[in-house]
Amino acid sequence: MVPDVSTGSDTRGLIVYLFGPGRRDEHTDPHIVAAWDMAGAPDPGRDPDATYTQLAQRLDHHVDLRTRELGGRKPPKHVWHCPVRTAPGDRYLTDAEWAEVAHRVIAATGIAPEGDEKACRWIAVRHADDHIHILATTVRADGRRPRTHRDGWRAQQECRKIEAEFGLRRLKSGDLTAPPTPTGAERAKADRQGQSVTARQWLREQAYAVAAAVRTETDYFTVLQSLGIKVKTRLGPETGDVIGYGLAAPGDTNASGEPVWYGGSKLAPDLSINRLRERLAAQTTPDQPTTYTQPASPWQKAETTLRTTGAILDTGDDATAQAHLSAFSELLHTTAMAAPTSIRSELQAAARAFNRANRSAVRADHRKAAALRATAKGLIHAEPGDSAALTLLSTAILITIAAVRWHEQRGHEQQAAAAHQALTHLRTGYRHAAQPVLAGLARHSPRAEVGLRYEADVRQIFPKYAASILADPAWPALTAALAHAETAGHQARHVLVAAAEQRELDTAHSLAEVLNWRIANHYSRHRKVAVTRHNYVSRPRTSHETPLTWPVKSVSSDRRRSRG
């Protein structure tokens, strides 16, 4: 059951909508199921003599009194509106049950506490099977305004209780950190224009992707404009500094032909100018290459840095862990940009899903995740065919599992569900990318007697996991990786132990695959260093600044736009 609280200033306009046919003739049998006074509330849906104006006047009775006290000025945002909708698949409630829901929500939010004779006037209108609309005018009989602080959260908490008592689907409780959901008007507009997502959702995705890749506030706005997104900034009256900004999607206009603007905080809480600055300010420059060493690939750097995130989620303080979740979210976005095209859509979906999982009421100390954020930005220059990308993906899967656990332990239900969703996309993308690589490795698996020796090593080193590893379809590829390591002068037993010590294996989806990528990544890195030292290659220091041209072709859009 989902409540959605908002405020406005036009009582009669909202009444006309609630009792009207709807924007697409979806309103059927609109009528009042509950009210502050059922006998005193005209019902335009059931009473032929009742009019919208009569109902508005009855609801606005105390508003008018307050208006006269204020010298003809109406109180700001005096119309309180809260649709309450059951989840898809739930049974349809009766009018009596919806009336009980309305009474409980209106009491829990402070609009009309139970037994308060001077409470605000309100009505609950049902015009569809699966939801009601609660409308109230927020001026009490004593002229005071109601206490509605955190009314949306309190409505959610009451709905969780109602779900349990009515036998409805139990939804996840929020913590007021979720981004605003698209309104009905925004969804209808997207449908009319043949778009798969609303302008607000599309802008949010683009803003997250750009923020993950840039290093400065100026770059953020410049890159957004290069994508065709309109940008306007709000300047402080005294300092002239940017104190806010708004974005408008290409071609998204109102009835007057003007751009429809969305402020950063209206896209998502962490896209506000202040939250954005916190993340951009907490960055470090990646370590410069030193003489006689070959730097690891961007994939290897990111994977190595990402391993620390798992330990922090398990044992670190909450502020540091929250910072790493935020940086990990950015890494998912940049991974999707640099990944092979065959899995890019799955990784983009994972990044979008994890956007919800990277925010909670815990305030992040972004300085503690500066290294991870820096390596995330370095992925923009990575070659998509690098096999180390699969190692990073397998580690990202483990970190996502750790994120699910971290949120569940703290009661962050919506964030845990979002991380689960991201995990599904990551695993799907990983399987698509790994299949041809593992098949190629399997073709080079060693002789049978060598395979039996590796099998004995696995049974001795991994007694708990041996059966799973040996039955894994990736086992032939793992034997090939072990044989390759032995050819390079390493003992298979030592290689397996080293791979196992990198991180626990309890949460691995495919144990053989995880060991395979750890081995391949580790020994390919050591081979590169050895070759570099032999040739005495010295690299000059180079700038790590991100060019501003990448997003034009790298930030993709799933938003279909109609032409003409």
Coordinates of C-alpha atoms in Angstrom, one line a residue:
M1 CA 0.0 0.0 0.0
V2 CA 1.6 3.2 -1.2
P3 CA 0.7 6.7 0.1
D4 CA 2.0 9.8 -1.8
V5 CA 1.7 13.1 0.1
S6 CA 1.7 16.4 -1.7
T7 CA 0.4 19.9 -1.2
G8 CA -1.2 22.6 -3.4
S9 CA -3.4 25.7 -3.3
D10 CA -6.5 24.9 -5.4
T11 CA -9.2 23.0 -3.6
R12 CA -11.8 23.2 -6.3
G13 CA -9.4 22.2 -9.0
L14 CA -8.5 19.0 -7.3
I15 CA -12.1 18.2 -6.6
V16 CA -13.0 18.7 -10.3
Y17 CA -10.2 16.2 -11.1
L18 CA -11.2 13.6 -8.5
F19 CA -14.9 13.6 -9.5
G20 CA -14.2 14.0 -13.2
P21 CA -13.6 11.4 -15.9
G22 CA -9.8 11.4 -15.5
R23 CA -7.2 12.3 -18.0
R24 CA -7.9 9.1 -20.0
D25 CA -11.4 8.2 -18.9
E26 CA -10.0 6.0 -16.2
H27 CA -12.3 7.3 -13.3
T28 CA -15.3 5.1 -12.8
D29 CA -18.0 5.7 -10.2
P30 CA -16.2 8.5 -8.2
H31 CA -17.7 8.9 -4.8
I32 CA -16.8 9.8 -1.2
V33 CA -16.1 6.8 1.1
A34 CA -15.1 8.8 4.2
A35 CA -15.1 12.4 5.3
W36 CA -14.7 14.7 8.3
D37 CA -18.5 14.6 8.5
M38 CA -20.3 12.3 6.2
A39 CA -23.6 14.0 6.7
G40 CA -22.1 17.5 6.1
A41 CA -20.0 16.7 3.0
P42 CA -21.7 17.1 -0.3
D43 CA -20.9 14.2 -2.6
P44 CA -21.0 15.2 -6.3
G45 CA -20.5 11.6 -7.2
R46 CA -23.7 10.3 -5.6
D47 CA -25.9 13.4 -5.0
P48 CA -27.2 15.0 -8.2
D49 CA -27.8 18.3 -6.4
A50 CA -24.3 18.6 -5.0
T51 CA -21.8 20.6 -6.9
Y52 CA -18.0 20.9 -6.9
T53 CA -18.3 24.5 -5.6
Q54 CA -20.5 23.5 -2.7
L55 CA -18.0 20.8 -1.6
A56 CA -15.1 23.1 -2.0
Q57 CA -16.8 25.8 0.1
R58 CA -17.5 23.3 2.9
L59 CA -13.9 22.1 2.9
D60 CA -12.5 25.6 2.7
H61 CA -14.8 26.9 5.5
H62 CA -12.0 27.4 8.0
V63 CA -9.6 28.5 5.3
D64 CA -11.9 31.4 4.4
L65 CA -12.0 32.4 8.1
R66 CA -8.3 32.3 8.3
T67 CA -8.0 34.3 5.0
R68 CA -10.1 37.1 6.5
E69 CA -7.8 37.2 9.5
L70 CA -4.8 37.5 7.2
G71 CA -6.3 40.4 5.4
G72 CA -7.4 38.5 2.3
R73 CA -4.3 36.4 1.9
K74 CA -4.9 32.6 1.8
P75 CA -2.5 30.5 3.8
P76 CA 0.3 29.0 1.5
K77 CA -0.1 25.4 0.3
H78 CA -3.3 24.9 2.2
V79 CA -4.5 21.9 0.2
W80 CA -3.2 18.5 1.4
H81 CA -3.5 15.6 -1.0
C82 CA -2.6 11.9 -0.4
P83 CA -3.5 9.1 -2.9
V84 CA -3.3 5.7 -1.2
R85 CA -2.9 2.7 -3.6
T86 CA -2.8 -1.0 -3.0
A87 CA 0.1 -3.0 -4.6
P88 CA -0.4 -4.8 -7.9
G89 CA -2.0 -8.2 -7.3
D90 CA -3.7 -7.2 -4.0
R91 CA -7.4 -7.9 -3.6
Y92 CA -9.7 -5.0 -4.0
L93 CA -10.8 -3.4 -0.8
T94 CA -14.5 -2.6 0.0
D95 CA -15.7 1.0 0.5
A96 CA -15.9 0.3 4.3
E97 CA -12.2 -0.9 4.3
W98 CA -11.1 2.1 2.3
A99 CA -12.9 4.3 4.8
E100 CA -11.0 2.7 7.6
V101 CA -7.7 3.2 5.7
A102 CA -8.6 6.9 5.2
H103 CA -9.4 7.5 8.9
R104 CA -6.2 5.9 10.0
V105 CA -3.9 7.7 7.5
I106 CA -5.5 11.1 8.2
A107 CA -5.0 10.5 12.0
A108 CA -1.4 9.2 11.7
T109 CA -0.3 12.2 9.6
G110 CA -1.7 14.8 12.0
I111 CA -4.4 16.2 9.7
A112 CA -7.2 15.0 11.8
P113 CA -6.0 13.2 15.0
E114 CA -8.6 10.9 16.5
G115 CA -11.0 12.7 18.9
D116 CA -9.8 16.1 17.8
E117 CA -13.0 18.2 17.3
K118 CA -11.1 21.1 15.9
A119 CA -9.2 19.1 13.3
C120 CA -9.0 19.9 9.6
R121 CA -11.8 19.1 7.2
W122 CA -11.1 16.3 4.7
I123 CA -12.7 13.8 2.3
A124 CA -11.6 10.5 0.8
V125 CA -12.7 9.9 -2.8
R126 CA -12.7 6.5 -4.5
H127 CA -12.8 6.5 -8.3
A128 CA -11.0 3.3 -9.1
D129 CA -10.8 -0.2 -7.7
D130 CA -7.3 0.0 -6.3
H131 CA -6.9 3.4 -4.7
I132 CA -8.4 6.4 -3.0
H133 CA -7.5 10.1 -2.8
I134 CA -7.5 11.9 0.5
L135 CA -8.0 15.7 0.2
A136 CA -7.8 18.0 3.2
T137 CA -7.7 21.8 3.8
T138 CA -4.9 22.4 6.3
V139 CA -6.5 25.0 8.5
R140 CA -8.1 23.8 11.8
A141 CA -11.3 25.1 13.3
D142 CA -9.2 27.1 15.8
G143 CA -7.3 28.8 13.0
R144 CA -4.1 27.0 13.6
R145 CA -2.2 24.9 11.0
P146 CA -1.9 21.1 11.7
R147 CA 1.4 19.5 12.7
T148 CA 2.3 17.6 9.6
H149 CA 6.0 17.2 10.0
R150 CA 7.2 13.9 8.3
D151 CA 3.6 13.3 7.3
G152 CA 4.7 11.1 4.3
W153 CA 6.8 8.9 6.5
R154 CA 4.1 8.6 9.1
A155 CA 1.6 7.7 6.3
Q156 CA 4.0 4.9 5.2
Q157 CA 4.3 3.5 8.7
E158 CA 0.6 3.4 9.1
C159 CA 0.2 1.7 5.7
R160 CA 2.7 -1.0 6.8
K161 CA 0.4 -1.8 9.8
I162 CA -2.7 -1.8 7.6
E163 CA -1.1 -4.2 5.2
A164 CA -0.4 -6.7 8.0
E165 CA -3.9 -6.4 9.4
F166 CA -5.7 -6.5 6.0
G167 CA -3.6 -9.4 4.6
L168 CA -2.2 -7.3 1.8
R169 CA 1.2 -7.5 0.2
R170 CA 3.9 -6.1 2.6
L171 CA 5.8 -3.3 0.8
K172 CA 9.2 -2.0 1.8
S173 CA 9.3 1.0 4.2
G174 CA 11.3 4.0 3.1
D175 CA 13.4 6.5 5.0
L176 CA 12.7 9.7 3.0
T177 CA 15.8 9.2 0.9
A178 CA 14.1 7.9 -2.3
P179 CA 14.0 10.2 -5.3
P180 CA 10.6 11.7 -6.2
T181 CA 8.4 9.4 -8.2
P182 CA 6.9 10.6 -11.5
T183 CA 3.5 12.1 -11.2
G184 CA 0.5 10.8 -13.1
A185 CA 0.7 13.7 -15.5
E186 CA 4.4 13.0 -16.2
R187 CA 3.6 9.4 -16.9
A188 CA 0.7 10.3 -19.2
K189 CA 2.9 12.8 -21.1
A190 CA 5.6 10.1 -21.6
D191 CA 2.9 7.7 -22.9
R192 CA 1.6 10.3 -25.3
Q193 CA 5.0 11.0 -26.7
G194 CA 6.0 7.3 -27.0
Q195 CA 8.7 7.5 -24.4
S196 CA 9.6 4.5 -22.2
V197 CA 10.5 6.7 -19.2
T198 CA 9.4 10.2 -18.0
A199 CA 11.6 13.2 -18.5
R200 CA 12.3 13.3 -14.8
Q201 CA 13.6 9.7 -14.8
W202 CA 15.7 10.2 -18.0
L203 CA 17.3 13.3 -16.6
R204 CA 18.1 11.5 -13.3
E205 CA 19.9 8.7 -15.1
Q206 CA 21.9 11.1 -17.2
A207 CA 22.8 13.3 -14.2
Y208 CA 24.0 10.2 -12.3
A209 CA 26.1 8.9 -15.2
V210 CA 27.8 12.3 -15.7
A211 CA 28.4 12.9 -12.0
A212 CA 30.2 9.6 -11.9
A213 CA 32.6 10.5 -14.5
V214 CA 33.5 14.2 -14.1
R215 CA 35.9 15.8 -11.6
T216 CA 34.6 19.3 -11.2
E217 CA 31.3 21.1 -10.9
T218 CA 32.0 23.1 -14.2
D219 CA 32.6 19.8 -16.0
Y220 CA 29.3 18.4 -14.7
F221 CA 27.3 21.3 -16.2
T222 CA 29.4 21.4 -19.4
V223 CA 28.9 17.7 -20.1
L224 CA 25.2 17.8 -19.4
Q225 CA 24.9 20.6 -22.0
S226 CA 26.9 18.6 -24.5
L227 CA 24.2 15.9 -24.3
G228 CA 21.5 18.4 -25.3
I229 CA 20.2 18.9 -21.8
K230 CA 19.3 22.5 -20.9
V231 CA 21.0 23.8 -17.7
K232 CA 20.2 26.8 -15.7
T233 CA 21.9 27.8 -12.4
R234 CA 20.6 29.9 -9.5
L235 CA 23.1 32.4 -8.2
G236 CA 23.4 33.8 -4.7
P237 CA 22.4 37.5 -4.5
E238 CA 25.5 38.5 -2.6
T239 CA 28.3 36.2 -3.6
G240 CA 27.2 35.3 -7.1
D241 CA 28.0 31.7 -6.4
V242 CA 25.9 28.9 -7.7
I243 CA 23.4 27.9 -5.0
G244 CA 21.2 25.6 -7.1
Y245 CA 20.5 24.4 -10.6
G246 CA 17.8 23.0 -12.8
L247 CA 17.8 20.6 -15.8
A248 CA 15.4 20.3 -18.7
A249 CA 15.3 17.3 -21.2
P250 CA 15.6 18.0 -24.9
G251 CA 12.2 18.7 -26.4
D252 CA 10.4 18.5 -23.1
T253 CA 8.1 21.6 -22.9
N254 CA 4.9 22.8 -21.3
A255 CA 1.8 24.0 -23.0
S256 CA 3.4 27.4 -23.5
G257 CA 6.4 25.9 -25.3
E258 CA 8.7 26.6 -22.4
P259 CA 11.2 24.0 -21.0
V260 CA 10.0 21.9 -18.1
W261 CA 12.7 22.4 -15.4
Y262 CA 13.6 19.9 -12.6
G263 CA 15.9 21.1 -9.8
G264 CA 18.7 18.8 -8.9
S265 CA 17.2 17.8 -5.5
K266 CA 13.9 17.1 -7.3
L267 CA 15.6 14.5 -9.4
A268 CA 17.2 12.8 -6.4
P269 CA 18.3 14.0 -2.9
D270 CA 22.0 13.3 -3.7
L271 CA 21.9 15.3 -6.9
S272 CA 21.4 18.6 -5.1
I273 CA 24.2 21.1 -5.6
N274 CA 25.4 20.7 -2.0
R275 CA 25.5 16.9 -2.1
L276 CA 27.1 16.9 -5.5
R277 CA 29.8 19.2 -4.2
E278 CA 30.5 17.0 -1.3
R279 CA 31.2 14.0 -3.6
L280 CA 33.3 16.0 -6.1
A281 CA 35.4 17.7 -3.4
A282 CA 36.2 14.3 -1.8
Q283 CA 38.5 13.0 -4.6
T284 CA 42.1 12.1 -4.9
T285 CA 44.3 12.0 -7.9
P286 CA 45.2 8.4 -8.8
D287 CA 48.8 7.4 -7.9
Q288 CA 51.2 8.3 -10.7
P289 CA 53.2 5.5 -12.4
T290 CA 56.7 5.1 -10.9
T291 CA 59.9 4.2 -12.7
Y292 CA 60.5 0.6 -13.7
T293 CA 56.8 -0.4 -13.1
Q294 CA 54.0 -0.9 -15.5
P295 CA 50.7 0.5 -14.2
A296 CA 47.9 -1.9 -13.8
S297 CA 45.0 -1.5 -16.2
P298 CA 42.1 0.7 -15.1
W299 CA 40.0 -2.5 -14.6
Q300 CA 42.7 -4.0 -12.3
K301 CA 43.1 -0.8 -10.3
A302 CA 39.4 -0.6 -9.8
E303 CA 39.1 -4.3 -8.8
T304 CA 42.0 -4.0 -6.3
T305 CA 40.5 -0.9 -4.7
L306 CA 37.1 -2.3 -4.7
R307 CA 38.2 -5.2 -2.5
T308 CA 38.6 -2.9 0.5
T309 CA 34.9 -1.9 0.1
G310 CA 33.8 -5.4 1.0
A311 CA 35.9 -5.4 4.3
I312 CA 34.5 -1.9 5.1
L313 CA 30.9 -3.0 4.7
D314 CA 31.6 -5.9 7.0
T315 CA 33.6 -4.2 9.7
G316 CA 33.8 -0.4 9.0
D317 CA 31.9 2.4 10.6
D318 CA 28.6 3.4 9.0
A319 CA 29.7 6.8 7.6
T320 CA 32.7 5.2 5.8
A321 CA 30.5 2.3 4.6
Q322 CA 27.9 4.7 3.2
A323 CA 30.6 6.7 1.4
H324 CA 31.9 3.5 -0.2
L325 CA 28.4 2.6 -1.3
S326 CA 28.1 6.0 -3.0
A327 CA 31.5 5.6 -4.7
F328 CA 30.5 2.0 -5.7
S329 CA 27.4 3.3 -7.4
E330 CA 29.6 5.7 -9.5
L331 CA 31.8 2.8 -10.4
L332 CA 28.8 0.8 -11.7
H333 CA 28.0 3.8 -14.0
T334 CA 31.5 4.1 -15.4
T335 CA 31.8 0.3 -15.7
A336 CA 28.7 0.4 -17.9
M337 CA 30.3 3.1 -20.1
A338 CA 33.5 1.1 -20.6
A339 CA 32.1 -2.4 -20.8
P340 CA 31.7 -4.4 -24.0
T341 CA 28.5 -3.5 -25.9
S342 CA 27.1 -7.0 -25.4
I343 CA 26.6 -6.5 -21.7
R344 CA 26.3 -2.7 -21.5
S345 CA 22.5 -2.7 -21.2
E346 CA 22.6 -5.1 -18.2
L347 CA 25.3 -3.0 -16.4
Q348 CA 23.3 0.2 -17.1
A349 CA 20.3 -1.4 -15.5
A350 CA 22.4 -2.5 -12.5
A351 CA 23.7 1.0 -12.1
R352 CA 20.2 2.5 -12.3
A353 CA 18.9 0.0 -9.7
F354 CA 21.8 0.6 -7.3
N355 CA 21.1 4.4 -7.4
R356 CA 18.4 3.7 -4.8
A357 CA 20.7 1.4 -2.8
N358 CA 23.5 4.0 -2.5
R359 CA 21.4 6.4 -0.4
S360 CA 20.2 6.1 3.2
A361 CA 19.7 8.3 6.2
V362 CA 23.3 7.6 7.2
R363 CA 25.5 10.6 6.4
A364 CA 28.5 9.6 4.3
D365 CA 32.1 10.7 5.0
H366 CA 33.0 10.9 1.3
R367 CA 36.7 11.5 2.0
K368 CA 37.0 7.9 3.1
A369 CA 36.1 6.6 -0.3
A370 CA 38.2 9.0 -2.4
A371 CA 40.4 6.2 -3.8
L372 CA 37.5 4.1 -5.0
R373 CA 35.8 7.2 -6.6
A374 CA 39.1 8.1 -8.4
T375 CA 39.5 4.6 -9.9
A376 CA 35.8 4.6 -10.9
K377 CA 36.5 7.7 -13.0
G378 CA 39.6 6.0 -14.4
L379 CA 37.4 3.3 -16.0
I380 CA 36.2 5.8 -18.6
H381 CA 39.5 5.2 -20.5
A382 CA 39.5 1.4 -20.1
E383 CA 39.6 -0.9 -23.1
P384 CA 36.2 -2.8 -23.3
G385 CA 37.9 -6.1 -24.3
D386 CA 40.2 -6.3 -21.3
S387 CA 39.6 -9.7 -19.6
A388 CA 40.2 -8.0 -16.2
A389 CA 36.8 -6.5 -16.7
L390 CA 35.3 -9.9 -15.8
T391 CA 37.4 -10.0 -12.6
L392 CA 36.0 -6.6 -11.7
L393 CA 32.5 -7.8 -12.4
S394 CA 32.8 -10.8 -10.2
T395 CA 34.1 -8.6 -7.4
A396 CA 31.3 -6.1 -8.0
I397 CA 28.8 -9.0 -7.5
L398 CA 30.4 -9.8 -4.1
I399 CA 30.3 -6.1 -3.1
T400 CA 26.6 -5.9 -4.1
I401 CA 25.8 -9.0 -1.9
A402 CA 27.6 -7.3 0.9
A403 CA 25.6 -4.1 0.3
V404 CA 22.4 -6.2 0.6
R405 CA 23.5 -7.6 3.9
W406 CA 24.6 -4.2 5.2
H407 CA 21.3 -2.6 4.4
E408 CA 19.3 -5.5 5.8
Q409 CA 21.2 -5.4 9.1
R410 CA 20.1 -1.7 9.4
G411 CA 16.5 -2.1 8.4
H412 CA 17.0 -0.3 5.1
E413 CA 14.3 -2.3 3.3
Q414 CA 14.0 -0.3 0.0
Q415 CA 17.8 -0.1 -0.3
A416 CA 18.3 -3.8 0.2
A417 CA 15.6 -4.5 -2.4
A418 CA 17.3 -2.2 -4.9
A419 CA 20.7 -3.9 -4.3
H420 CA 19.0 -7.3 -4.9
Q421 CA 17.7 -5.9 -8.2
A422 CA 21.1 -4.6 -9.2
L423 CA 22.6 -8.0 -8.3
T424 CA 20.3 -9.8 -10.7
H425 CA 21.5 -7.5 -13.6
L426 CA 25.1 -7.9 -12.6
R427 CA 24.9 -11.7 -12.6
T428 CA 23.1 -11.7 -16.0
G429 CA 25.8 -9.4 -17.5
Y430 CA 28.5 -11.5 -16.0
R431 CA 27.2 -14.7 -17.4
H432 CA 26.9 -13.2 -20.9
A433 CA 30.5 -11.8 -20.8
A434 CA 32.0 -14.9 -19.2
Q435 CA 30.6 -17.6 -21.5
P436 CA 32.8 -17.0 -24.5
V437 CA 35.9 -16.4 -22.4
L438 CA 35.4 -19.5 -20.3
A439 CA 34.7 -21.5 -23.5
G440 CA 38.0 -20.3 -25.0
L441 CA 39.9 -21.2 -21.8
A442 CA 38.3 -24.6 -21.6
R443 CA 39.6 -25.5 -25.0
H444 CA 43.1 -25.3 -23.5
S445 CA 42.4 -27.4 -20.4
P446 CA 45.4 -29.7 -19.5
R447 CA 45.7 -33.5 -19.9
A448 CA 43.5 -35.7 -17.8
E449 CA 46.2 -36.7 -15.3
V450 CA 47.0 -33.1 -14.7
G451 CA 43.3 -32.3 -14.1
L452 CA 43.2 -35.1 -11.5
R453 CA 46.1 -33.6 -9.7
Y454 CA 44.3 -30.2 -9.6
E455 CA 41.2 -32.0 -8.4
A456 CA 43.1 -33.5 -5.5
D457 CA 44.5 -30.0 -4.6
V458 CA 40.9 -28.5 -4.6
R459 CA 39.6 -31.3 -2.4
Q460 CA 42.4 -30.7 0.1
I461 CA 42.3 -26.9 0.1
F462 CA 38.5 -26.4 -0.2
P463 CA 36.9 -29.4 1.6
K464 CA 33.7 -27.3 2.1
Y465 CA 33.4 -26.2 -1.5
A466 CA 35.2 -29.0 -3.5
A467 CA 32.0 -30.6 -4.8
S468 CA 30.6 -27.3 -6.0
I469 CA 33.8 -26.3 -7.7
L470 CA 34.4 -29.6 -9.5
A471 CA 30.8 -29.7 -10.7
D472 CA 30.9 -26.1 -11.9
P473 CA 30.8 -25.7 -15.7
A474 CA 33.7 -23.3 -15.3
W475 CA 36.0 -26.0 -13.9
P476 CA 37.7 -26.8 -17.2
A477 CA 38.5 -23.1 -17.6
L478 CA 39.9 -23.1 -14.1
T479 CA 42.2 -26.0 -14.8
A480 CA 43.5 -24.1 -17.9
A481 CA 44.2 -21.1 -15.7
L482 CA 46.1 -23.3 -13.2
A483 CA 48.1 -24.9 -16.0
H484 CA 49.0 -21.5 -17.4
A485 CA 50.2 -20.4 -13.9
E486 CA 52.4 -23.5 -13.6
T487 CA 53.9 -22.8 -17.0
A488 CA 54.8 -19.4 -15.6
G489 CA 56.7 -21.1 -12.8
H490 CA 54.1 -21.1 -10.0
Q491 CA 52.7 -24.1 -8.1
A492 CA 49.0 -24.8 -8.6
R493 CA 48.5 -25.4 -4.9
H494 CA 50.0 -22.0 -4.0
V495 CA 48.0 -20.3 -6.7
L496 CA 44.7 -21.7 -5.4
V497 CA 45.5 -20.7 -1.8
A498 CA 46.4 -17.2 -2.8
A499 CA 43.2 -16.8 -4.8
A500 CA 41.1 -18.1 -1.9
E501 CA 42.7 -15.6 0.5
Q502 CA 41.7 -12.6 -1.5
R503 CA 38.1 -12.7 -0.1
E504 CA 35.6 -15.2 1.3
L505 CA 33.9 -17.5 -1.1
D506 CA 30.6 -18.1 0.8
T507 CA 28.7 -15.5 -1.3
A508 CA 30.2 -16.5 -4.7
H509 CA 27.6 -17.5 -7.3
S510 CA 30.2 -19.6 -9.3
L511 CA 33.2 -20.6 -7.2
A512 CA 35.2 -21.9 -10.2
E513 CA 34.6 -18.7 -12.1
V514 CA 35.6 -16.5 -9.2
L515 CA 38.8 -18.4 -8.6
N516 CA 39.5 -18.3 -12.3
W517 CA 39.3 -14.6 -12.6
R518 CA 41.3 -14.0 -9.5
I519 CA 44.1 -16.2 -10.8
A520 CA 44.0 -14.7 -14.3
N521 CA 44.0 -11.1 -13.0
H522 CA 46.7 -11.6 -10.4
Y523 CA 49.2 -13.4 -12.6
S524 CA 48.6 -11.3 -15.7
R525 CA 49.5 -8.3 -13.6
H526 CA 52.7 -9.9 -12.3
R527 CA 53.8 -10.8 -15.8
K528 CA 53.3 -7.2 -17.0
V529 CA 55.5 -5.9 -14.1
A530 CA 58.2 -8.5 -14.9
V531 CA 58.4 -7.6 -18.5
T532 CA 58.5 -3.9 -17.7
R533 CA 61.4 -4.3 -15.2
H534 CA 63.3 -6.4 -17.7
N535 CA 63.1 -3.6 -20.3
Y536 CA 63.7 -0.8 -17.8
V537 CA 60.8 1.2 -19.1
S538 CA 60.3 4.6 -17.4
R539 CA 57.0 6.4 -18.0
P540 CA 56.7 10.2 -17.6
R541 CA 54.0 11.6 -15.4
T542 CA 50.8 12.2 -17.2
S543 CA 47.6 14.1 -16.4
H544 CA 44.6 12.1 -15.3
E545 CA 42.1 14.8 -16.2
T546 CA 39.0 13.5 -17.8
P547 CA 38.3 14.9 -21.3
L548 CA 34.9 16.4 -21.8
T549 CA 34.0 14.6 -25.0
W550 CA 33.3 11.1 -23.7
P551 CA 29.7 11.3 -22.7
V552 CA 28.4 12.3 -26.1
K553 CA 28.9 8.8 -27.2
S554 CA 29.3 6.9 -23.9
V555 CA 26.3 8.0 -21.9
S556 CA 23.5 6.0 -23.5
S557 CA 19.8 6.7 -23.2
D558 CA 17.0 4.1 -22.9
R559 CA 14.5 6.9 -23.4
R560 CA 12.8 6.6 -26.8
R561 CA 11.8 10.0 -28.2
S562 CA 9.2 10.5 -30.8
R563 CA 10.1 12.6 -33.8
G564 CA 7.6 15.1 -35.2

